Short mmCIF file of C-alpha atoms and ligand atoms in Angstrom, two decimals:
data_model
loop_
_atom_site.label_atom_id
_atom_site.label_comp_id
_atom_site.label_asym_id
_atom_site.label_seq_id
_atom_site.Cartn_x
_atom_site.Cartn_y
_atom_site.Cartn_z
CA MET E 1 -0.50 -0.15 0.13
CA SER E 2 1.31 3.27 -0.93
CA VAL E 3 1.00 6.47 1.40
CA GLY E 4 -1.22 8.88 0.41
CA ALA E 5 -1.66 12.53 0.45
CA ASN E 6 -3.62 13.29 3.47
CA GLU E 7 -1.20 10.84 5.60
CA LEU E 8 2.16 12.66 4.15
CA LEU E 9 0.60 15.82 5.03
CA ALA E 10 -0.36 14.58 8.35
CA SER E 11 2.86 13.78 8.97
CA ILE E 12 4.06 17.46 8.61
CA GLY E 13 1.85 19.13 10.19
CA ASP E 14 3.82 20.11 13.32
CA VAL E 15 6.53 21.34 11.01
CA GLY E 16 6.59 25.81 11.38
CA ARG E 17 3.18 25.67 13.08
CA THR E 18 3.00 28.73 14.38
CA PRO E 19 0.13 29.70 17.92
CA GLY E 20 -2.16 31.06 15.62
CA GLY E 21 -2.72 27.94 13.93
CA GLY E 22 -0.95 28.88 10.91
CA TYR E 23 2.19 27.64 9.15
CA THR E 24 5.92 30.09 9.20
CA ARG E 25 8.45 28.19 6.74
CA LEU E 26 10.32 30.43 5.62
CA ALA E 27 13.71 29.40 3.26
CA TRP E 28 16.71 27.78 4.78
CA ASP E 29 14.96 27.97 8.25
CA PRO E 30 14.93 25.12 10.78
CA ALA E 31 11.12 24.51 9.51
CA THR E 32 11.82 23.90 5.83
CA MET E 33 15.23 22.41 6.73
CA ALA E 34 12.86 19.60 8.73
CA LEU E 35 11.03 19.88 5.86
CA ARG E 36 13.97 19.14 2.89
CA GLU E 37 14.79 16.39 5.30
CA TRP E 38 11.41 14.45 5.00
CA PHE E 39 11.26 15.27 1.67
CA ALA E 40 14.57 13.09 1.40
CA GLY E 41 13.39 10.20 3.67
CA GLU E 42 9.75 9.71 1.73
CA ALA E 43 12.39 10.37 -1.76
CA LEU E 44 14.27 7.13 -0.46
CA ALA E 45 11.12 4.88 0.26
CA LEU E 46 9.79 5.19 -3.09
CA GLY E 47 13.42 4.03 -4.30
CA LEU E 48 14.20 7.55 -5.83
CA ASP E 49 17.12 9.01 -6.22
CA LEU E 50 17.67 12.57 -4.51
CA VAL E 51 19.58 15.60 -6.35
CA GLU E 52 19.78 18.92 -4.65
CA ASP E 53 20.94 21.34 -7.09
CA GLY E 54 23.10 24.48 -6.71
CA ASN E 55 20.45 26.42 -5.65
CA GLY E 56 18.39 24.31 -3.10
CA ASN E 57 15.84 22.95 -5.34
CA GLN E 58 15.43 18.90 -4.29
CA LEU E 59 14.65 16.59 -6.89
CA ALA E 60 13.84 13.06 -6.30
CA TRP E 61 14.32 11.23 -10.12
CA TRP E 62 12.75 7.70 -10.95
CA GLY E 63 15.45 7.35 -14.09
CA HIS E 64 17.70 10.03 -15.21
CA GLY E 65 18.21 11.43 -18.60
CA PRO E 66 16.56 13.51 -21.65
CA ASP E 67 12.63 14.69 -22.09
CA ALA E 68 11.73 13.92 -18.52
CA LEU E 69 8.56 14.60 -16.58
CA LEU E 70 8.96 16.90 -13.58
CA VAL E 71 5.95 16.92 -10.78
CA GLY E 72 5.74 19.13 -7.53
CA SER E 73 5.91 22.42 -5.94
CA HIS E 74 7.41 23.79 -3.12
CA LEU E 75 7.40 23.42 0.54
CA ASP E 76 8.20 26.84 2.15
CA SER E 77 5.14 29.16 2.95
CA VAL E 78 4.45 32.65 3.94
CA PRO E 79 4.39 33.73 7.52
CA GLU E 80 1.88 33.03 8.61
CA GLY E 81 0.17 30.73 5.71
CA GLY E 82 -2.02 27.80 5.60
CA PRO E 83 -1.20 24.27 5.12
CA LEU E 84 -1.73 23.57 1.89
CA ASP E 85 -0.11 26.26 -0.49
CA GLY E 86 3.16 24.28 -1.69
CA PRO E 87 3.06 21.37 0.71
CA LEU E 88 -0.04 19.91 -1.02
CA GLY E 89 1.82 19.98 -4.37
CA VAL E 90 4.32 17.88 -3.20
CA ALA E 91 2.90 15.65 -1.08
CA SER E 92 -0.03 15.06 -3.99
CA ALA E 93 3.30 14.06 -6.28
CA LEU E 94 4.77 11.78 -3.69
CA ALA E 95 1.59 9.85 -2.97
CA ALA E 96 1.29 9.73 -7.15
CA VAL E 97 4.23 8.39 -7.85
CA GLY E 98 3.81 6.13 -4.37
CA ALA E 99 0.73 4.62 -6.14
CA LEU E 100 1.91 4.57 -9.20
CA LYS E 101 4.90 2.37 -8.32
CA ALA E 102 2.59 0.07 -6.44
CA SER E 103 0.43 -0.46 -9.44
CA GLY E 104 3.27 -2.00 -11.52
CA TRP E 105 3.38 1.10 -13.35
CA THR E 106 6.48 2.18 -15.11
CA PRO E 107 7.54 5.41 -17.17
CA SER E 108 8.42 5.92 -20.32
CA ARG E 109 10.51 8.62 -19.50
CA PRO E 110 12.19 9.52 -16.76
CA LEU E 111 10.08 10.92 -14.16
CA ALA E 112 11.33 13.33 -10.81
CA VAL E 113 9.36 15.05 -7.90
CA ALA E 114 10.33 18.36 -7.16
CA ASN E 115 10.54 20.77 -3.76
CA PHE E 116 11.27 24.09 -4.93
CA THR E 117 13.13 26.51 -2.73
CA ASP E 118 11.69 29.56 -1.85
CA GLU E 119 8.49 29.89 -3.68
CA GLU E 120 7.01 32.38 -1.34
CA GLY E 121 9.74 35.01 -1.01
CA GLY E 122 8.73 35.15 2.59
CA ARG E 123 12.59 35.98 4.11
CA PHE E 124 14.40 37.67 0.98
CA GLY E 125 11.17 39.25 -0.52
CA ILE E 126 11.14 38.02 -4.77
CA ALA E 127 9.08 34.96 -4.80
CA CYS E 128 10.33 31.80 -6.58
CA LEU E 129 13.72 32.30 -6.05
CA GLY E 130 14.75 28.65 -6.63
CA SER E 131 12.80 28.24 -9.83
CA ARG E 132 14.02 32.08 -11.35
CA LEU E 133 17.72 31.17 -10.00
CA ALA E 134 17.57 27.64 -11.56
CA THR E 135 16.56 29.22 -14.98
CA GLY E 136 18.53 32.07 -15.11
CA ALA E 137 15.32 34.33 -14.74
CA ILE E 138 17.37 36.31 -11.83
CA ALA E 139 21.40 36.48 -11.77
CA PRO E 140 22.75 34.74 -9.03
CA GLY E 141 25.02 37.74 -7.67
CA THR E 142 21.01 39.37 -7.30
CA ALA E 143 19.76 36.55 -5.30
CA LEU E 144 22.52 35.90 -3.13
CA GLY E 145 23.22 39.72 -1.77
CA LEU E 146 19.29 39.80 -0.97
CA ARG E 147 18.78 40.20 2.99
CA ASP E 148 16.30 39.24 5.15
CA GLU E 149 14.60 41.28 8.11
CA ASP E 150 17.51 40.26 9.91
CA GLY E 151 20.16 41.56 7.66
CA THR E 152 21.00 37.97 6.53
CA SER E 153 22.00 37.67 3.63
CA LEU E 154 20.82 34.69 0.90
CA ALA E 155 24.65 33.47 0.67
CA GLU E 156 24.87 33.15 4.12
CA ALA E 157 21.65 31.77 5.22
CA MET E 158 22.69 28.93 2.25
CA GLN E 159 26.28 29.11 3.82
CA ALA E 160 24.73 27.86 7.43
CA GLN E 161 23.02 24.93 6.41
CA GLY E 162 26.02 23.98 4.38
CA ARG E 163 25.38 24.77 1.11
CA ASP E 164 28.29 26.84 -1.27
CA PRO E 165 26.35 30.08 -2.52
CA ARG E 166 29.02 29.72 -5.75
CA ALA E 167 27.16 26.60 -6.65
CA ALA E 168 23.75 28.84 -7.04
CA GLY E 169 22.57 30.09 -10.60
CA PRO E 170 21.39 28.15 -13.94
CA ALA E 171 20.73 24.48 -13.10
CA ASP E 172 22.09 21.54 -15.65
CA TRP E 173 18.69 18.95 -14.97
CA LEU E 174 16.47 22.33 -17.19
CA THR E 175 17.43 20.80 -20.16
CA ASP E 176 16.71 17.07 -19.23
CA VAL E 177 12.87 18.32 -18.50
CA LYS E 178 10.07 17.94 -21.19
CA TYR E 179 7.48 19.01 -19.18
CA TYR E 180 6.52 20.01 -15.58
CA VAL E 181 2.95 19.79 -13.64
CA GLU E 182 2.30 21.47 -10.32
CA LEU E 183 -0.71 20.52 -8.54
CA HIS E 184 -1.58 23.48 -5.99
CA VAL E 185 -4.32 24.34 -3.46
CA GLU E 186 -6.74 26.79 -5.15
CA GLN E 187 -6.65 30.44 -4.75
CA GLY E 188 -9.79 31.88 -4.16
CA ARG E 189 -13.10 30.41 -4.69
CA TRP E 190 -14.18 29.35 -8.15
CA LEU E 191 -14.19 25.73 -8.66
CA ALA E 192 -16.84 25.51 -5.48
CA PRO E 193 -19.54 27.10 -7.39
CA HIS E 194 -18.70 25.54 -10.20
CA GLY E 195 -19.24 22.05 -8.86
CA ALA E 196 -15.70 20.68 -9.68
CA ALA E 197 -13.05 19.42 -7.39
CA VAL E 198 -10.17 20.19 -9.76
CA GLY E 199 -9.36 22.52 -12.45
CA VAL E 200 -6.52 22.89 -14.94
CA ALA E 201 -4.91 26.78 -15.14
CA SER E 202 -5.15 28.97 -18.46
CA ALA E 203 -3.23 31.84 -17.15
CA ILE E 204 -1.09 33.51 -14.54
CA TRP E 205 -1.75 37.52 -13.85
CA PRO E 206 1.39 39.56 -14.57
CA HIS E 207 1.94 40.82 -10.83
CA GLY E 208 5.24 42.55 -9.11
CA ARG E 209 6.70 43.57 -5.81
CA TYR E 210 7.22 47.34 -5.50
CA ARG E 211 9.05 48.87 -2.15
CA PHE E 212 7.71 52.70 -1.76
CA GLU E 213 9.62 54.47 0.43
CA PHE E 214 8.33 57.46 2.14
CA CYS E 215 10.78 60.02 4.21
CA GLY E 216 10.16 62.71 6.44
CA GLN E 217 11.40 64.68 9.88
CA GLY E 218 11.21 62.32 12.45
CA ASN E 219 10.09 64.81 15.56
CA HIS E 220 8.71 64.83 19.23
CA ALA E 221 4.97 63.80 18.95
CA GLY E 222 4.14 65.76 21.97
CA ALA E 223 6.44 68.70 21.26
CA THR E 224 5.54 69.51 17.30
CA ALA E 225 2.52 71.52 16.04
CA MET E 226 -0.09 69.38 13.97
CA ALA E 227 0.86 72.16 11.20
CA ASP E 228 4.49 72.26 11.70
CA ARG E 229 5.16 68.26 11.10
CA HIS E 230 6.71 66.10 7.88
CA ASP E 231 5.22 63.13 9.01
CA PRO E 232 5.84 60.06 5.86
CA MET E 233 3.17 58.10 7.60
CA LEU E 234 0.45 60.23 6.10
CA ALA E 235 1.45 60.07 2.38
CA TYR E 236 1.68 56.13 3.21
CA ALA E 237 -1.86 56.52 4.75
CA ALA E 238 -3.15 58.08 1.28
CA THR E 239 -1.05 55.49 -0.90
CA VAL E 240 -2.77 52.49 1.23
CA LEU E 241 -6.12 54.18 0.16
CA ALA E 242 -5.55 55.28 -3.38
CA ALA E 243 -4.32 51.71 -4.36
CA ARG E 244 -7.47 50.18 -2.53
CA GLU E 245 -9.73 52.78 -4.58
CA LEU E 246 -7.68 52.36 -7.90
CA ALA E 247 -7.49 48.57 -8.29
CA SER E 248 -11.11 48.51 -7.01
CA ALA E 249 -11.96 50.68 -10.19
CA SER E 250 -10.27 48.91 -12.79
CA GLY E 251 -11.30 45.55 -11.62
CA GLN E 252 -7.48 45.21 -10.59
CA ARG E 253 -5.68 43.94 -7.38
CA ALA E 254 -3.36 45.82 -4.72
CA THR E 255 -2.14 45.08 -1.62
CA LEU E 256 -0.12 46.76 0.70
CA GLY E 257 0.78 44.28 3.64
CA ARG E 258 4.21 44.76 4.77
CA LEU E 259 5.55 47.71 6.68
CA ARG E 260 8.64 49.34 8.28
CA VAL E 261 8.38 52.98 10.34
CA GLU E 262 11.46 54.15 11.50
CA PRO E 263 12.60 54.56 14.23
CA GLY E 264 9.11 53.00 15.47
CA SER E 265 8.48 55.15 18.78
CA THR E 266 5.08 55.80 19.95
CA ASN E 267 6.00 59.18 20.84
CA SER E 268 8.06 59.83 17.88
CA ILE E 269 6.82 60.97 14.61
CA PRO E 270 8.21 58.76 12.13
CA SER E 271 11.60 59.85 9.99
CA ARG E 272 10.80 57.00 7.38
CA VAL E 273 8.04 54.31 6.38
CA THR E 274 8.84 51.62 4.12
CA ALA E 275 5.97 49.86 2.75
CA TRP E 276 5.37 47.18 0.17
CA LEU E 277 2.88 46.90 -2.75
CA ASP E 278 1.42 43.69 -4.41
CA ALA E 279 -0.13 45.05 -7.10
CA ARG E 280 -1.51 42.17 -10.02
CA ALA E 281 -3.57 42.80 -13.10
CA SER E 282 -5.31 41.08 -15.91
CA ASP E 283 -2.44 42.83 -18.24
CA GLN E 284 0.64 44.65 -18.67
CA GLY E 285 -0.52 47.94 -19.55
CA GLU E 286 -3.62 47.32 -16.65
CA LEU E 287 -0.48 46.61 -14.11
CA GLU E 288 1.79 49.53 -15.53
CA ALA E 289 -1.22 52.19 -15.36
CA LEU E 290 -2.27 51.04 -12.04
CA VAL E 291 1.16 50.90 -10.43
CA ALA E 292 1.58 54.48 -11.83
CA GLY E 293 -2.04 55.53 -10.78
CA ILE E 294 -0.76 54.84 -6.97
CA THR E 295 2.53 56.24 -7.31
CA ALA E 296 1.62 59.52 -8.66
CA ARG E 297 -1.18 59.54 -5.66
CA ALA E 298 1.48 58.92 -3.21
CA GLU E 299 3.64 61.79 -4.98
CA ALA E 300 1.33 64.16 -4.28
CA ALA E 301 0.46 63.06 -0.64
CA ALA E 302 3.71 63.25 0.20
CA ALA E 303 4.27 66.90 -1.94
CA ALA E 304 1.63 68.21 0.58
CA ASP E 305 3.40 67.48 3.43
CA GLY E 306 6.64 68.34 2.61
CA THR E 307 7.84 65.15 2.36
CA THR E 308 9.72 62.40 0.11
CA VAL E 309 8.57 59.43 -1.54
CA ALA E 310 10.74 56.79 -3.84
CA LEU E 311 9.44 53.67 -5.71
CA THR E 312 11.64 50.52 -6.25
CA PRO E 313 10.27 47.73 -8.15
CA GLU E 314 11.92 44.29 -6.32
CA SER E 315 10.18 42.34 -8.81
CA VAL E 316 7.65 42.12 -11.75
CA THR E 317 6.72 38.79 -13.37
CA GLY E 318 5.01 39.36 -16.55
CA ALA E 319 1.88 37.22 -18.05
CA VAL E 320 1.70 33.97 -18.17
CA GLU E 321 -0.22 31.64 -20.73
CA PHE E 322 0.40 27.81 -20.19
CA ASP E 323 1.33 25.89 -23.16
CA HIS E 324 -2.14 25.70 -24.92
CA ALA E 325 -1.81 22.21 -26.19
CA LEU E 326 -0.95 20.95 -22.59
CA ARG E 327 -3.42 22.58 -21.17
CA HIS E 328 -6.06 21.16 -23.47
CA ARG E 329 -5.18 18.02 -23.50
CA LEU E 330 -5.05 17.67 -19.60
CA ALA E 331 -8.59 19.42 -19.23
CA GLY E 332 -9.61 17.00 -22.03
CA LEU E 333 -7.86 13.92 -20.18
CA LEU E 334 -9.79 15.31 -16.69
CA ASP E 335 -12.86 16.85 -18.22
CA ALA E 336 -12.13 19.50 -15.91
CA PRO E 337 -12.65 23.31 -16.25
CA VAL E 338 -10.12 25.66 -17.03
CA LEU E 339 -9.28 28.84 -14.65
CA ALA E 340 -6.78 31.62 -14.40
CA THR E 341 -5.30 32.73 -11.33
CA GLY E 342 -3.79 35.54 -9.92
CA ALA E 343 -1.06 34.04 -7.77
CA GLY E 344 2.34 33.31 -8.71
CA HIS E 345 4.05 30.21 -9.27
CA ASP E 346 7.34 28.15 -10.27
CA ALA E 347 5.09 26.57 -13.20
CA GLY E 348 4.99 30.28 -14.46
CA ILE E 349 8.38 31.14 -14.03
CA LEU E 350 9.49 27.04 -15.61
CA ALA E 351 6.64 28.37 -18.79
CA ALA E 352 9.21 30.39 -20.20
CA GLN E 353 11.51 27.65 -20.70
CA LEU E 354 9.08 24.45 -21.11
CA PRO E 355 5.78 23.63 -21.63
CA THR E 356 4.26 23.60 -17.88
CA ALA E 357 0.96 23.17 -16.42
CA MET E 358 -0.89 23.79 -13.44
CA LEU E 359 -3.90 21.14 -11.41
CA PHE E 360 -6.04 23.22 -8.95
CA VAL E 361 -7.98 21.34 -5.96
CA ARG E 362 -10.82 23.03 -4.51
CA ASN E 363 -10.85 24.90 -1.77
CA PRO E 364 -14.03 25.35 -0.42
CA THR E 365 -12.92 28.88 1.86
CA GLY E 366 -11.04 29.82 -0.72
CA VAL E 367 -9.06 31.75 1.68
CA SER E 368 -4.83 31.46 0.99
CA HIS E 369 -1.44 32.61 2.67
CA ALA E 370 -3.55 32.69 5.89
CA PRO E 371 -3.92 29.41 8.25
CA GLN E 372 -7.80 28.88 7.02
CA GLU E 373 -6.91 27.77 3.34
CA SER E 374 -8.54 24.25 2.98
CA ALA E 375 -9.23 21.28 1.03
CA THR E 376 -11.39 18.36 2.10
CA PRO E 377 -9.64 15.01 2.41
CA GLU E 378 -11.64 13.51 -0.39
CA ASP E 379 -10.71 16.92 -3.03
CA ILE E 380 -7.07 15.96 -1.76
CA ASP E 381 -7.60 12.26 -3.13
CA GLU E 382 -9.34 13.68 -5.87
CA GLY E 383 -6.53 15.35 -6.87
CA VAL E 384 -3.93 13.03 -6.33
CA ALA E 385 -6.02 10.68 -8.74
CA ALA E 386 -5.86 13.43 -11.58
CA LEU E 387 -2.12 13.82 -10.86
CA THR E 388 -1.77 10.16 -11.01
CA ARG E 389 -3.32 10.19 -14.74
CA VAL E 390 -1.66 13.35 -15.64
CA ILE E 391 1.64 11.36 -14.82
CA GLY E 392 0.03 8.25 -16.91
CA GLU E 393 -0.76 9.94 -19.40
CA LEU E 394 2.41 12.48 -20.41
CA GLY E 395 5.12 9.93 -18.24
C1 GLV F 401 2.92 33.46 -4.24
O1 GLV F 401 2.07 33.04 -3.83
C2 GLV F 401 2.49 34.85 -5.03
O2 GLV F 401 1.60 34.98 -6.01
O3 GLV F 401 2.73 35.44 -4.16
MN1 MN F 402 2.11 28.06 -3.86
MN1 MN F 403 1.67 31.30 -2.18
#
């Protein structure tokens, strides 16, 4: 009997669990290190051959060579994230391979299960670092120099876990891969009202992360008259409201979910506020218009207060159209509906190099990046069954 995805997920249910009931599993932290060990153990139990590339991506191979089929996802999370964004895809891939092995099936091409490192960018700020490095979408020097909130660079974090950062960069395995298929929990709530347990992805919206730095004059909260202040918090507040208003008016998405206030003192007017905007839109022009509109409002608000604002794009990812032939083939095979997503994925990064596809498993709450993210055990089994059919078809 092979091990099912529900059982696999239960076996990591305590790793990185936070008191609020969510999961914090950040790149190269103790939780993701424990999950790497877990992945290696499961790969070994299935008789797969584990290889880690210079970026920390783990690939567990059933056979080696060209024209391989890669299936998998990631095991890291956002801070206080849910249990399924990432792990569902890895556990489902392991379960599907286990079921196929147990049935006596053998692949006609090499097959590998992947655990991509640092998909969420929850520690170093840029999402999909593992797949971006492997595909050359980000230069190793840029990635290795990124720093977390404590000032630790990616290079230092890798070194602290015994990895050689000089090995980071384009990965050899990439040229051997013909297809990548990632199963993922649905983010949003579209499958439930459409009565489907599993869907196939059509596209990923273009999206980006942008850093706003609002600068003013730090001063005393009691001794400074309201008219004499140059408080950068006000332009920040206006920017939050502008993001909400402009994204709502154009049917796009804008979020300010991360903030640093300096000096961060209750009885001081701040001198600097750093805020990160996550913006996503249905096409590139809409994304650019949205960010330009929010920036213009931020600048106008800053000017009115005698403060300044500067914007730095930290990462911008263009629209992804998943390979049409592969998408139609899988939707036909599974008799599954096709839907677009506003979330980013390693499959979106790999799509620039090879045909990729995604399967989504119904999320009854629609919530993701939060503890309420969910899928029923029955739907998880349906997702594994779908992925097993996909591997049988492509493998
Ligand atoms: C990843 O989940 C993202 O879309 O931010
Ligand atoms: Mn994910
Ligand atoms: Mn995510």
